[in-house]
PDB file of C-alpha atoms in Angstrom:
ATOM      1  CA  GLY A   1      86.680 167.879 115.842  1.00 53.00           C
ATOM      2  CA  GLN A   2      89.160 167.130 118.382  1.00 61.00           C
ATOM      3  CA  GLN A   3      88.863 170.220 120.304  1.00 79.00           C
ATOM      4  CA  LEU A   4      89.181 170.455 124.284  1.00 89.00           C
ATOM      5  CA  ASN A   5      86.570 172.851 126.083  1.00 93.00           C
ATOM      6  CA  GLN A   6      88.258 173.552 129.381  1.00 95.00           C
ATOM      7  CA  SER A   7      85.973 175.718 131.866  1.00 96.00           C
ATOM      8  CA  PRO A   8      86.168 177.823 133.586  1.00 96.00           C
ATOM      9  CA  GLN A   9      88.461 180.381 131.980  1.00 94.00           C
ATOM     10  CA  SER A  10      89.525 181.885 135.770  1.00 95.00           C
ATOM     11  CA  MET A  11      88.513 181.297 138.747  1.00 96.00           C
ATOM     12  CA  PHE A  12      89.202 183.750 142.202  1.00 96.00           C
ATOM     13  CA  ILE A  13      89.045 181.839 145.647  1.00 96.00           C
ATOM     14  CA  GLN A  14      89.859 182.090 148.859  1.00 97.00           C
ATOM     15  CA  GLU A  15      92.782 180.277 150.688  1.00 97.00           C
ATOM     16  CA  GLY A  16      91.411 176.971 151.918  1.00 97.00           C
ATOM     17  CA  GLU A  17      88.341 176.543 149.542  1.00 97.00           C
ATOM     18  CA  ASP A  18      88.010 173.592 147.430  1.00 97.00           C
ATOM     19  CA  VAL A  19      88.098 174.141 143.405  1.00 96.00           C
ATOM     20  CA  SER A  20      86.975 172.331 140.619  1.00 97.00           C
ATOM     21  CA  MET A  21      87.356 172.446 136.831  1.00 97.00           C
ATOM     22  CA  ASN A  22      86.688 170.540 133.694  1.00 97.00           C
ATOM     23  CA  CYS A  23      87.706 169.763 129.914  1.00 96.00           C
ATOM     24  CA  THR A  24      84.985 168.516 127.727  1.00 95.00           C
ATOM     25  CA  SER A  25      84.561 167.478 123.977  1.00 93.00           C
ATOM     26  CA  SER A  26      82.753 166.325 121.599  1.00 90.00           C
ATOM     27  CA  SER A  27      84.913 163.689 120.598  1.00 90.00           C
ATOM     28  CA  ILE A  28      86.243 160.482 122.638  1.00 90.00           C
ATOM     29  CA  PHE A  29      89.390 160.242 124.211  1.00 90.00           C
ATOM     30  CA  ASN A  30      91.296 157.793 125.140  1.00 88.00           C
ATOM     31  CA  THR A  31      93.634 159.427 127.661  1.00 91.00           C
ATOM     32  CA  TRP A  32      93.230 162.639 130.053  1.00 93.00           C
ATOM     33  CA  LEU A  33      95.943 164.715 131.419  1.00 94.00           C
ATOM     34  CA  TRP A  34      96.250 167.865 133.701  1.00 97.00           C
ATOM     35  CA  TYR A  35      99.014 170.034 133.627  1.00 96.00           C
ATOM     36  CA  LYS A  36     100.135 173.054 136.033  1.00 97.00           C
ATOM     37  CA  GLN A  37     101.888 175.615 134.631  1.00 96.00           C
ATOM     38  CA  ASP A  38     103.622 178.282 137.029  1.00 94.00           C
ATOM     39  CA  PRO A  39     103.706 181.844 135.674  1.00 88.00           C
ATOM     40  CA  GLY A  40     106.939 181.961 133.451  1.00 88.00           C
ATOM     41  CA  GLU A  41     107.549 178.492 133.608  1.00 92.00           C
ATOM     42  CA  GLY A  42     106.584 175.174 131.514  1.00 94.00           C
ATOM     43  CA  PRO A  43     103.600 172.719 132.289  1.00 95.00           C
ATOM     44  CA  VAL A  44     104.178 170.002 134.311  1.00 95.00           C
ATOM     45  CA  LEU A  45     102.428 167.055 134.314  1.00 94.00           C
ATOM     46  CA  LEU A  46      99.961 166.396 137.536  1.00 96.00           C
ATOM     47  CA  ILE A  47      98.128 163.617 136.782  1.00 95.00           C
ATOM     48  CA  ALA A  48      97.330 160.964 133.855  1.00 93.00           C
ATOM     49  CA  LEU A  49      94.187 159.076 133.403  1.00 94.00           C
ATOM     50  CA  TYR A  50      94.010 156.167 131.256  1.00 90.00           C
ATOM     51  CA  LYS A  51      90.652 154.274 131.795  1.00 91.00           C
ATOM     52  CA  ALA A  52      87.118 155.377 131.462  1.00 93.00           C
ATOM     53  CA  GLY A  53      85.828 156.159 135.021  1.00 94.00           C
ATOM     54  CA  GLU A  54      89.032 155.993 136.610  1.00 94.00           C
ATOM     55  CA  LEU A  55      89.706 158.112 139.720  1.00 96.00           C
ATOM     56  CA  THR A  56      93.314 159.343 140.251  1.00 95.00           C
ATOM     57  CA  SER A  57      94.236 161.186 143.175  1.00 96.00           C
ATOM     58  CA  ASN A  58      97.984 163.070 143.768  1.00 94.00           C
ATOM     59  CA  GLY A  59      98.074 164.878 147.512  1.00 96.00           C
ATOM     60  CA  ARG A  60      95.074 167.474 147.250  1.00 97.00           C
ATOM     61  CA  LEU A  61      94.195 167.126 143.642  1.00 97.00           C
ATOM     62  CA  THR A  62      91.684 164.449 142.384  1.00 98.00           C
ATOM     63  CA  ALA A  63      91.282 164.020 138.750  1.00 97.00           C
ATOM     64  CA  GLN A  64      88.179 162.006 137.015  1.00 97.00           C
ATOM     65  CA  PHE A  65      88.338 160.146 133.396  1.00 96.00           C
ATOM     66  CA  GLY A  66      84.545 160.804 132.622  1.00 95.00           C
ATOM     67  CA  ILE A  67      82.279 157.573 131.770  1.00 95.00           C
ATOM     68  CA  THR A  68      81.542 159.073 128.171  1.00 94.00           C
ATOM     69  CA  ARG A  69      85.221 159.039 127.455  1.00 92.00           C
ATOM     70  CA  LYS A  70      84.480 162.704 126.339  1.00 93.00           C
ATOM     71  CA  ASP A  71      84.965 164.567 129.518  1.00 95.00           C
ATOM     72  CA  SER A  72      87.598 164.863 132.498  1.00 97.00           C
ATOM     73  CA  PHE A  73      87.290 166.806 135.924  1.00 97.00           C
ATOM     74  CA  LEU A  74      90.199 167.812 138.319  1.00 98.00           C
ATOM     75  CA  ASN A  75      89.559 169.143 141.664  1.00 98.00           C
ATOM     76  CA  ILE A  76      91.687 170.694 144.283  1.00 98.00           C
ATOM     77  CA  SER A  77      90.834 170.472 148.080  1.00 97.00           C
ATOM     78  CA  ALA A  78      91.783 173.218 150.813  1.00 97.00           C
ATOM     79  CA  SER A  79      93.875 175.399 148.398  1.00 97.00           C
ATOM     80  CA  ILE A  80      96.808 177.211 148.921  1.00 96.00           C
ATOM     81  CA  PRO A  81      98.383 180.280 147.545  1.00 95.00           C
ATOM     82  CA  SER A  82     101.367 177.960 145.585  1.00 95.00           C
ATOM     83  CA  ASP A  83      98.465 176.342 143.796  1.00 96.00           C
ATOM     84  CA  VAL A  84      98.065 179.680 141.928  1.00 96.00           C
ATOM     85  CA  GLY A  85      98.937 179.254 138.040  1.00 95.00           C
ATOM     86  CA  ILE A  86      97.476 177.734 135.010  1.00 95.00           C
ATOM     87  CA  TYR A  87      96.048 174.294 134.940  1.00 97.00           C
ATOM     88  CA  PHE A  88      95.551 172.355 131.474  1.00 96.00           C
ATOM     89  CA  CYS A  89      94.272 169.361 130.466  1.00 95.00           C
ATOM     90  CA  ALA A  90      95.167 167.056 127.430  1.00 93.00           C
ATOM     91  CA  GLY A  91      93.966 164.531 126.099  1.00 90.00           C
ATOM     92  CA  PHE A  92      95.102 161.643 123.594  1.00 85.00           C
ATOM     93  CA  TYR A  93      92.665 160.491 121.147  1.00 77.00           C
ATOM     94  CA  ASN A  94      94.961 157.954 119.188  1.00 71.00           C
ATOM     95  CA  ASN A  95      98.309 156.974 120.204  1.00 63.00           C
ATOM     96  CA  ASN A  96     100.386 160.516 119.300  1.00 67.00           C
ATOM     97  CA  ASP A  97      97.834 163.210 118.760  1.00 77.00           C
ATOM     98  CA  MET A  98      97.546 165.251 122.010  1.00 82.00           C
ATOM     99  CA  ARG A  99      95.299 168.230 122.137  1.00 87.00           C
ATOM    100  CA  PHE A 100      95.233 171.150 124.654  1.00 90.00           C
ATOM    101  CA  GLY A 101      92.663 172.873 126.659  1.00 92.00           C
ATOM    102  CA  ALA A 102      92.949 176.611 126.808  1.00 92.00           C
ATOM    103  CA  GLY A 103      93.745 176.430 130.427  1.00 94.00           C
ATOM    104  CA  THR A 104      91.993 177.361 133.763  1.00 96.00           C
ATOM    105  CA  ARG A 105      93.950 180.191 135.092  1.00 95.00           C
ATOM    106  CA  LEU A 106      93.647 180.003 138.905  1.00 97.00           C
ATOM    107  CA  THR A 107      94.139 182.515 141.647  1.00 96.00           C
ATOM    108  CA  VAL A 108      94.440 182.097 145.189  1.00 96.00           C
ATOM    109  CA  LYS A 109      93.741 184.953 147.915  1.00 93.00           C
ATOM    110  CA  PRO A 110      95.375 184.521 151.022  1.00 89.00           C
TER     111      PRO A 110
ATOM    112  CA  ASP B   1     119.837 164.798 136.144  1.00 59.00           C
ATOM    113  CA  GLY B   2     117.360 164.176 133.099  1.00 67.00           C
ATOM    114  CA  GLY B   3     115.440 167.050 131.874  1.00 93.00           C
ATOM    115  CA  ILE B   4     114.614 169.106 128.644  1.00 96.00           C
ATOM    116  CA  THR B   5     116.768 172.513 128.625  1.00 96.00           C
ATOM    117  CA  GLN B   6     115.545 175.367 127.098  1.00 96.00           C
ATOM    118  CA  SER B   7     117.946 178.656 126.287  1.00 91.00           C
ATOM    119  CA  PRO B   8     117.717 181.436 126.542  1.00 91.00           C
ATOM    120  CA  LYS B   9     114.986 182.203 128.894  1.00 93.00           C
ATOM    121  CA  TYR B  10     114.749 185.337 127.506  1.00 94.00           C
ATOM    122  CA  LEU B  11     115.394 186.617 124.005  1.00 94.00           C
ATOM    123  CA  PHE B  12     115.163 189.715 122.300  1.00 93.00           C
ATOM    124  CA  ARG B  13     115.247 190.578 118.312  1.00 91.00           C
ATOM    125  CA  LYS B  14     114.545 193.574 115.888  1.00 91.00           C
ATOM    126  CA  GLU B  15     111.950 192.817 113.812  1.00 89.00           C
ATOM    127  CA  GLY B  16     113.176 191.116 110.408  1.00 89.00           C
ATOM    128  CA  GLN B  17     115.684 189.178 111.782  1.00 91.00           C
ATOM    129  CA  ASN B  18     115.937 185.298 112.121  1.00 93.00           C
ATOM    130  CA  VAL B  19     116.273 183.901 115.105  1.00 94.00           C
ATOM    131  CA  THR B  20     116.936 180.217 116.782  1.00 96.00           C
ATOM    132  CA  LEU B  21     115.670 178.947 119.884  1.00 96.00           C
ATOM    133  CA  SER B  22     117.739 175.942 121.299  1.00 97.00           C
ATOM    134  CA  CYS B  23     115.732 172.860 122.692  1.00 97.00           C
ATOM    135  CA  GLU B  24     117.688 170.132 124.329  1.00 97.00           C
ATOM    136  CA  GLN B  25     116.541 166.596 125.910  1.00 97.00           C
ATOM    137  CA  ASN B  26     118.850 164.212 127.606  1.00 96.00           C
ATOM    138  CA  LEU B  27     115.594 161.995 128.755  1.00 94.00           C
ATOM    139  CA  ASN B  28     116.088 159.656 125.459  1.00 93.00           C
ATOM    140  CA  HIS B  29     113.166 160.619 124.117  1.00 93.00           C
ATOM    141  CA  ASP B  30     112.158 160.020 120.388  1.00 92.00           C
ATOM    142  CA  ALA B  31     109.709 162.813 119.882  1.00 92.00           C
ATOM    143  CA  MET B  32     110.030 166.520 120.430  1.00 95.00           C
ATOM    144  CA  TYR B  33     107.563 169.200 119.555  1.00 95.00           C
ATOM    145  CA  TRP B  34     107.303 173.134 119.761  1.00 97.00           C
ATOM    146  CA  TYR B  35     104.835 175.105 120.828  1.00 96.00           C
ATOM    147  CA  ARG B  36     103.692 178.339 121.360  1.00 96.00           C
ATOM    148  CA  GLN B  37     101.975 180.196 123.979  1.00 93.00           C
ATOM    149  CA  ASP B  38     100.370 183.445 123.604  1.00 91.00           C
ATOM    150  CA  PRO B  39      99.192 185.520 127.129  1.00 83.00           C
ATOM    151  CA  GLY B  40      95.866 184.073 128.087  1.00 75.00           C
ATOM    152  CA  GLN B  41      95.861 181.714 125.440  1.00 79.00           C
ATOM    153  CA  GLY B  42      96.588 177.844 125.381  1.00 83.00           C
ATOM    154  CA  LEU B  43      99.191 176.017 123.548  1.00 90.00           C
ATOM    155  CA  ARG B  44      99.370 175.754 119.483  1.00 92.00           C
ATOM    156  CA  LEU B  45     101.353 173.220 117.923  1.00 92.00           C
ATOM    157  CA  ILE B  46     104.253 174.763 115.664  1.00 96.00           C
ATOM    158  CA  TYR B  47     106.061 171.325 114.425  1.00 96.00           C
ATOM    159  CA  TYR B  48     106.847 168.134 115.757  1.00 94.00           C
ATOM    160  CA  SER B  49     109.454 165.322 115.140  1.00 95.00           C
ATOM    161  CA  GLN B  50     108.666 161.768 116.258  1.00 90.00           C
ATOM    162  CA  ILE B  51     112.400 160.617 114.813  1.00 92.00           C
ATOM    163  CA  VAL B  52     115.547 161.985 114.124  1.00 94.00           C
ATOM    164  CA  ASN B  53     115.633 163.411 110.476  1.00 95.00           C
ATOM    165  CA  ASP B  54     112.001 163.605 110.474  1.00 94.00           C
ATOM    166  CA  PHE B  55     109.475 166.317 111.073  1.00 95.00           C
ATOM    167  CA  GLN B  56     106.328 167.415 110.288  1.00 94.00           C
ATOM    168  CA  LYS B  57     104.174 170.727 110.551  1.00 95.00           C
ATOM    169  CA  GLY B  58     101.577 171.450 113.449  1.00 92.00           C
ATOM    170  CA  ASP B  59      98.603 173.834 113.084  1.00 90.00           C
ATOM    171  CA  ILE B  60     100.831 177.258 113.338  1.00 94.00           C
ATOM    172  CA  ALA B  61     104.151 176.038 111.546  1.00 96.00           C
ATOM    173  CA  GLU B  62     104.235 179.105 108.994  1.00 96.00           C
ATOM    174  CA  GLY B  63     107.192 181.495 109.571  1.00 96.00           C
ATOM    175  CA  TYR B  64     108.952 178.555 111.181  1.00 97.00           C
ATOM    176  CA  SER B  65     111.467 175.980 110.290  1.00 97.00           C
ATOM    177  CA  VAL B  66     113.175 172.932 112.359  1.00 98.00           C
ATOM    178  CA  SER B  67     115.906 170.618 111.963  1.00 97.00           C
ATOM    179  CA  ARG B  68     116.188 167.457 113.638  1.00 97.00           C
ATOM    180  CA  GLU B  69     119.385 166.298 113.013  1.00 97.00           C
ATOM    181  CA  LYS B  70     120.259 164.635 116.370  1.00 96.00           C
ATOM    182  CA  LYS B  71     117.987 162.872 118.787  1.00 96.00           C
ATOM    183  CA  GLU B  72     118.446 165.332 121.719  1.00 97.00           C
ATOM    184  CA  SER B  73     117.770 168.553 119.911  1.00 98.00           C
ATOM    185  CA  PHE B  74     115.172 170.315 118.151  1.00 98.00           C
ATOM    186  CA  PRO B  75     115.878 173.767 117.348  1.00 98.00           C
ATOM    187  CA  LEU B  76     113.136 175.998 116.296  1.00 97.00           C
ATOM    188  CA  THR B  77     114.107 178.834 113.886  1.00 97.00           C
ATOM    189  CA  VAL B  78     111.402 181.966 114.047  1.00 96.00           C
ATOM    190  CA  THR B  79     112.233 183.591 110.541  1.00 94.00           C
ATOM    191  CA  SER B  80     110.941 187.468 109.255  1.00 89.00           C
ATOM    192  CA  ALA B  81     108.259 185.984 107.801  1.00 88.00           C
ATOM    193  CA  GLN B  82     106.493 185.334 111.374  1.00 89.00           C
ATOM    194  CA  LYS B  83     104.077 187.926 111.262  1.00 88.00           C
ATOM    195  CA  ASN B  84     103.736 188.058 115.066  1.00 91.00           C
ATOM    196  CA  PRO B  85     106.534 186.283 116.773  1.00 94.00           C
ATOM    197  CA  THR B  86     106.634 187.775 120.378  1.00 95.00           C
ATOM    198  CA  ALA B  87     105.442 184.971 122.146  1.00 96.00           C
ATOM    199  CA  PHE B  88     106.177 182.403 124.959  1.00 96.00           C
ATOM    200  CA  TYR B  89     107.735 179.566 122.997  1.00 97.00           C
ATOM    201  CA  LEU B  90     107.400 175.870 124.577  1.00 97.00           C
ATOM    202  CA  CYS B  91     109.850 172.425 123.721  1.00 97.00           C
ATOM    203  CA  ALA B  92     108.286 169.137 124.657  1.00 96.00           C
ATOM    204  CA  SER B  93     109.646 165.958 124.445  1.00 95.00           C
ATOM    205  CA  SER B  94     108.049 162.245 124.910  1.00 91.00           C
ATOM    206  CA  ILE B  95     108.784 158.335 124.022  1.00 88.00           C
ATOM    207  CA  ASN B  96     107.357 157.239 121.122  1.00 76.00           C
ATOM    208  CA  ARG B  97     105.780 154.448 121.820  1.00 72.00           C
ATOM    209  CA  LEU B  98     103.282 152.356 119.149  1.00 67.00           C
ATOM    210  CA  ASP B  99     101.519 150.602 121.849  1.00 67.00           C
ATOM    211  CA  ALA B 100     100.944 153.234 124.625  1.00 67.00           C
ATOM    212  CA  TYR B 101      99.885 157.076 125.121  1.00 69.00           C
ATOM    213  CA  ASN B 102     102.910 159.104 125.112  1.00 78.00           C
ATOM    214  CA  GLU B 103     102.591 162.303 127.844  1.00 85.00           C
ATOM    215  CA  GLN B 104     104.574 164.780 126.675  1.00 90.00           C
ATOM    216  CA  PHE B 105     107.173 166.576 129.089  1.00 93.00           C
ATOM    217  CA  PHE B 106     108.071 170.429 128.842  1.00 95.00           C
ATOM    218  CA  GLY B 107     111.168 172.674 129.501  1.00 96.00           C
ATOM    219  CA  PRO B 108     110.684 175.914 131.240  1.00 96.00           C
ATOM    220  CA  GLY B 109     110.114 178.147 127.907  1.00 96.00           C
ATOM    221  CA  THR B 110     111.568 180.752 126.266  1.00 97.00           C
ATOM    222  CA  ARG B 111     110.373 184.500 126.122  1.00 96.00           C
ATOM    223  CA  LEU B 112     110.741 185.703 122.938  1.00 96.00           C
ATOM    224  CA  THR B 113     110.388 189.796 122.272  1.00 95.00           C
ATOM    225  CA  VAL B 114     110.575 190.592 118.821  1.00 92.00           C
ATOM    226  CA  LEU B 115     111.115 194.795 119.106  1.00 87.00           C
TER     227      LEU B 115
END
């Protein structure tokens, strides 16, 4: 059904490294969103993607809406300690039904 | 300052007691949502409301109840029927446009611990 599979589940990287995570589904999604959740806080919207093939940047973050509309990728370049948190993908398969991935927990070692 | 507020940040209750979590938004959003997050887990939808005086069950509504008497408020009651209520609860809101996708914006969350 409309499940989102997010990977990897967790990542441990060195400060300065680039990071890549992705979200896939067996169903077509019409919009993809990426959120970041700091420890003990609510998720904050980072990037929204509305068209297949769209590539959007927000500072060091870049996200892409897959051509098949069944996947999306988030890249973080030159990671810094404040990038630590949980990154969630989310997708709409119609206007009001949004599904979340299980999250990627990122740890950045100074 | 527009936003979503949840109070309190931390809440402790004894087993068997009902408890109500507050969620208020001044974004003039029509739709509001409640999610539950367990350690290391994603977000699971409890209830949502697309308009005042109407709400729908999400994926894990059992043991919870909500009301939507005002546009800006969507309180969640965790009842004694909820078998495992200790969790982090997140409230969200969105515009409810029919012709576009309605991104959700989240409050800071309430951590409920039942002793």
